[in-house]
Amino acid sequence: MAEGSVDEHRPAHLPWFVAMAQTLGLASVVTTGVWMGHYQGGYGWDGSKLQFNVHPLCMVIGMVFLYGDAILMYRVFRHEPKPITKILHGAIHLISLVISAVGLVAVFQFHAKSKIPDMYTLHSWCGMLAFLIFIVQWVMGLSFLLFPGASASLRSWYLSLHVFFGLALFALAIGTCLLGIKEKLLFSIMSTYSKFEPEGILANVLGLLLVAFGVVVGYILTRGEWKRLPYPEEQALCMNFKNLTEGECPDSP
């Protein structure tokens, strides 16, 4: 390999962008925690408003922060063996899925006890759609990409779909959070929101943090020179696959 080609793939700035993403993601989680903990009274699991407060915190942690970290695994661990990276990717997604499920249970139980109708807002429709796509995406990824039973041609065909829907779901999750922030503010401080209420300013900052986190993660994922490079043995398998099928070899996300 030529020296210039090696230099081209040295991600000198990647750690800085990953650190920026982590800072923004953690700031989003902390800001959500402060909003629900300080301005909305705290947390509980008794069917009251305090149980509702568990919902936004879990969704920001699960559907945004941990989900974003999971899709960054192929950039952060770009020099590790591919099976290890796959396991980390799938495990963090599973934790994210469980935390998100807790957040959904919290809001549905709160609605049931408070006799509030379910699933009538755009936020709830987008949120349920995102959660269902998340489940399908995780099961399909586990079946086609992690377990060795699927053929190389099938994995290659599904990988592009997996990457596309993964990024689309990440964008949908952030958009759904923005809808939820606006909805919560209108329900809680509608009469004082236009007066630059501190709670409203904090919630607006949370929205900007979520957008910034999404932008940085998206930027990292779309930089071609930061993609995971295949091991020599993986490259050999790739060449054999291309020779046998006359198609493209399966790539990393």
Coordinates of C-alpha atoms in Angstrom, one line a residue:
M1 CA 0.0 0.0 0.0
A2 CA 1.4 3.4 -0.9
E3 CA 2.4 5.8 1.9
G4 CA -0.1 8.4 0.8
S5 CA -2.9 5.8 1.1
V6 CA -1.9 5.0 4.6
D7 CA -1.8 8.7 5.6
E8 CA -5.2 9.2 4.1
H9 CA -6.8 6.8 6.6
R10 CA -5.2 8.1 9.7
P11 CA -8.1 9.7 11.6
A12 CA -6.1 12.4 13.5
H13 CA -9.2 14.4 14.4
L14 CA -11.6 11.5 15.0
P15 CA -11.0 11.3 18.8
W16 CA -11.8 15.0 19.1
F17 CA -15.1 14.6 17.3
V18 CA -16.0 11.5 19.3
A19 CA -15.2 13.5 22.5
M20 CA -17.4 16.3 21.3
A21 CA -20.3 13.9 20.6
Q22 CA -19.9 12.4 24.1
T23 CA -19.9 15.8 25.7
L24 CA -23.1 16.8 23.8
G25 CA -24.8 13.5 24.5
L26 CA -24.0 13.6 28.2
A27 CA -25.1 17.3 28.4
S28 CA -28.4 16.3 26.9
V29 CA -28.9 13.6 29.5
V30 CA -28.0 15.9 32.4
T31 CA -30.1 18.7 31.1
T32 CA -33.1 16.4 30.8
G33 CA -32.4 15.1 34.3
V34 CA -32.3 18.7 35.7
W35 CA -35.5 19.7 33.8
M36 CA -37.5 16.8 35.1
G37 CA -35.8 16.7 38.6
H38 CA -35.8 20.4 39.4
Y39 CA -38.6 22.0 37.4
Q40 CA -41.0 19.0 37.2
G41 CA -40.7 17.8 40.8
G42 CA -38.4 14.7 40.5
Y43 CA -39.0 11.0 39.8
G44 CA -41.2 8.2 41.1
W45 CA -43.0 5.0 40.1
D46 CA -46.5 5.4 41.5
G47 CA -48.5 6.4 38.5
S48 CA -48.2 10.1 39.3
K49 CA -46.6 13.0 37.4
L50 CA -43.3 11.9 38.9
Q51 CA -43.6 8.6 37.0
F52 CA -44.2 10.5 33.8
N53 CA -40.9 12.3 34.4
V54 CA -39.1 9.0 34.0
H55 CA -40.3 8.9 30.4
P56 CA -38.3 11.8 28.8
L57 CA -35.2 10.8 30.8
C58 CA -35.3 7.2 29.6
M59 CA -36.0 8.2 26.0
V60 CA -33.1 10.6 25.8
I61 CA -30.8 8.1 27.4
G62 CA -32.0 5.1 25.3
M63 CA -33.2 6.4 21.9
V64 CA -30.7 9.2 21.5
F65 CA -27.5 9.0 23.7
L66 CA -26.9 5.2 23.8
Y67 CA -28.3 4.7 20.3
G68 CA -25.8 7.3 19.0
D69 CA -23.0 5.6 20.9
A70 CA -24.0 2.2 19.5
I71 CA -23.8 3.4 15.9
L72 CA -20.4 5.0 16.6
M73 CA -18.9 1.7 17.6
Y74 CA -17.5 1.0 14.1
R75 CA -15.7 4.3 14.2
V76 CA -14.4 4.3 17.8
F77 CA -13.2 0.6 17.7
R78 CA -12.1 0.8 14.0
H79 CA -8.9 -1.2 14.8
E80 CA -10.5 -4.0 16.8
P81 CA -11.6 -7.4 15.4
K82 CA -14.9 -7.1 13.7
P83 CA -16.8 -9.7 15.9
I84 CA -15.9 -7.7 19.0
T85 CA -17.2 -4.5 17.4
K86 CA -20.4 -6.2 16.3
I87 CA -21.0 -7.5 19.8
L88 CA -20.5 -4.1 21.4
H89 CA -22.7 -2.5 18.7
G90 CA -25.5 -5.0 19.4
A91 CA -25.1 -5.0 23.2
I92 CA -25.4 -1.2 23.5
H93 CA -28.4 -1.3 21.2
L94 CA -30.0 -3.9 23.5
I95 CA -29.4 -1.8 26.6
S96 CA -30.8 1.2 24.7
L97 CA -33.9 -0.8 23.8
V98 CA -34.5 -1.9 27.4
I99 CA -34.2 1.6 28.8
S100 CA -36.5 2.9 26.1
A101 CA -39.1 0.2 26.9
V102 CA -39.0 1.4 30.6
G103 CA -39.7 4.9 29.4
L104 CA -42.7 3.8 27.4
V105 CA -44.1 1.7 30.2
A106 CA -43.7 4.8 32.5
V107 CA -45.8 7.1 30.3
F108 CA -48.5 4.5 29.5
Q109 CA -49.0 3.7 33.2
F110 CA -49.2 7.4 34.0
H111 CA -51.8 7.9 31.3
A112 CA -53.8 5.0 32.5
K113 CA -53.9 6.2 36.2
S114 CA -54.6 9.8 35.2
K115 CA -57.2 8.8 32.6
I116 CA -55.3 10.6 29.8
P117 CA -55.9 9.3 26.2
D118 CA -53.0 7.5 24.6
M119 CA -51.5 7.9 21.1
Y120 CA -53.3 11.0 19.9
T121 CA -50.4 13.4 19.4
L122 CA -47.8 13.5 16.6
H123 CA -45.1 13.0 19.2
S124 CA -46.7 9.8 20.3
W125 CA -47.1 8.5 16.8
C126 CA -43.5 9.3 15.8
G127 CA -42.3 7.8 19.1
M128 CA -44.1 4.6 18.7
L129 CA -43.0 4.3 15.1
A130 CA -39.4 4.9 16.1
F131 CA -39.6 2.2 18.9
L132 CA -41.2 -0.4 16.6
I133 CA -38.5 0.3 13.9
F134 CA -35.9 0.0 16.6
I135 CA -37.1 -3.5 17.5
V136 CA -37.2 -4.7 13.9
Q137 CA -33.8 -3.2 13.2
W138 CA -32.2 -4.9 16.2
V139 CA -33.8 -8.3 15.4
M140 CA -32.9 -8.1 11.8
G141 CA -29.3 -7.0 12.5
L142 CA -28.9 -9.8 15.0
S143 CA -30.2 -12.3 12.5
F144 CA -28.4 -11.2 9.4
L145 CA -25.2 -9.5 10.6
L146 CA -24.2 -11.0 14.0
F147 CA -25.0 -14.7 13.7
P148 CA -23.0 -16.6 11.1
G149 CA -25.9 -18.4 9.5
A150 CA -26.7 -15.8 6.9
S151 CA -24.9 -16.1 3.6
A152 CA -22.4 -13.4 2.6
S153 CA -24.6 -12.2 -0.3
L154 CA -27.6 -11.8 2.0
R155 CA -25.5 -9.9 4.5
S156 CA -24.2 -7.7 1.8
W157 CA -27.7 -7.0 0.5
Y158 CA -29.1 -6.2 4.0
L159 CA -26.1 -4.1 5.3
S160 CA -27.0 -1.1 3.2
L161 CA -30.6 -1.2 4.4
H162 CA -29.4 -1.7 8.0
V163 CA -27.2 1.4 7.8
F164 CA -29.8 3.5 6.1
F165 CA -32.6 2.7 8.6
G166 CA -30.2 3.0 11.5
L167 CA -29.4 6.6 10.5
A168 CA -33.0 7.4 9.7
L169 CA -34.2 6.0 13.0
F170 CA -31.6 8.1 14.8
A171 CA -32.9 11.3 13.1
L172 CA -36.5 10.3 13.8
A173 CA -35.7 9.7 17.5
I174 CA -34.2 13.2 17.8
G175 CA -37.1 14.8 15.9
T176 CA -39.5 13.0 18.2
C177 CA -37.7 14.3 21.3
L178 CA -38.0 17.8 19.9
L179 CA -41.7 17.3 19.4
G180 CA -41.9 16.0 23.0
I181 CA -40.1 19.0 24.4
K182 CA -42.5 21.4 22.7
E183 CA -45.5 19.4 23.8
K184 CA -44.3 19.3 27.4
L185 CA -43.7 23.0 27.5
L186 CA -47.1 23.8 26.1
F187 CA -48.8 21.6 28.6
S188 CA -46.7 22.9 31.6
I189 CA -45.9 26.6 31.1
M190 CA -48.1 27.7 28.1
S191 CA -49.0 31.0 29.7
T192 CA -45.4 32.0 30.7
Y193 CA -43.4 30.3 27.9
S194 CA -43.3 33.5 25.8
K195 CA -41.9 35.4 28.8
F196 CA -38.6 33.6 28.7
E197 CA -39.4 31.4 31.7
P198 CA -36.2 29.7 33.0
E199 CA -37.7 26.3 32.5
G200 CA -38.5 27.1 28.9
I201 CA -35.0 28.4 28.2
L202 CA -33.6 25.2 29.7
A203 CA -35.8 23.0 27.5
N204 CA -34.9 25.0 24.4
V205 CA -31.2 24.5 25.2
L206 CA -31.9 20.8 25.6
G207 CA -33.4 20.8 22.1
L208 CA -30.3 22.5 20.7
L209 CA -28.0 20.0 22.5
L210 CA -29.9 17.1 20.9
V211 CA -29.7 18.5 17.5
A212 CA -25.9 19.2 17.9
F213 CA -25.4 15.7 19.1
G214 CA -27.2 14.3 16.1
V215 CA -25.2 16.5 13.7
V216 CA -21.8 15.5 15.2
V217 CA -22.7 11.8 15.2
G218 CA -23.9 12.1 11.6
Y219 CA -20.7 13.9 10.6
I220 CA -18.5 11.2 12.1
L221 CA -20.5 8.5 10.3
T222 CA -20.4 10.1 6.9
R223 CA -16.7 10.7 6.8
G224 CA -15.4 8.0 4.5
E225 CA -11.8 8.1 5.7
W226 CA -13.0 7.3 9.3
K227 CA -14.6 4.0 8.3
R228 CA -13.3 0.9 9.9
L229 CA -10.6 -0.7 7.8
P230 CA -10.8 -4.4 7.2
Y231 CA -8.2 -6.8 8.7
P232 CA -6.0 -8.5 6.1
E233 CA -7.9 -11.8 6.6
E234 CA -11.2 -10.0 6.1
Q235 CA -9.8 -8.4 2.9
A236 CA -8.9 -11.8 1.7
L237 CA -12.4 -13.1 2.4
C238 CA -13.8 -10.1 0.6
M239 CA -11.8 -10.8 -2.5
N240 CA -12.9 -14.4 -2.5
F241 CA -16.5 -13.3 -2.2
K242 CA -16.1 -10.9 -5.1
N243 CA -14.5 -13.6 -7.2
L244 CA -17.3 -16.1 -6.5
T245 CA -20.2 -13.8 -6.9
E246 CA -19.0 -11.0 -9.1
G247 CA -20.6 -8.6 -6.7
E248 CA -19.5 -6.2 -4.0
C249 CA -18.1 -7.7 -0.8
P250 CA -19.9 -7.0 2.5
D251 CA -18.6 -3.9 4.1
S252 CA -18.6 -2.4 7.6
P253 CA -21.2 0.2 8.5

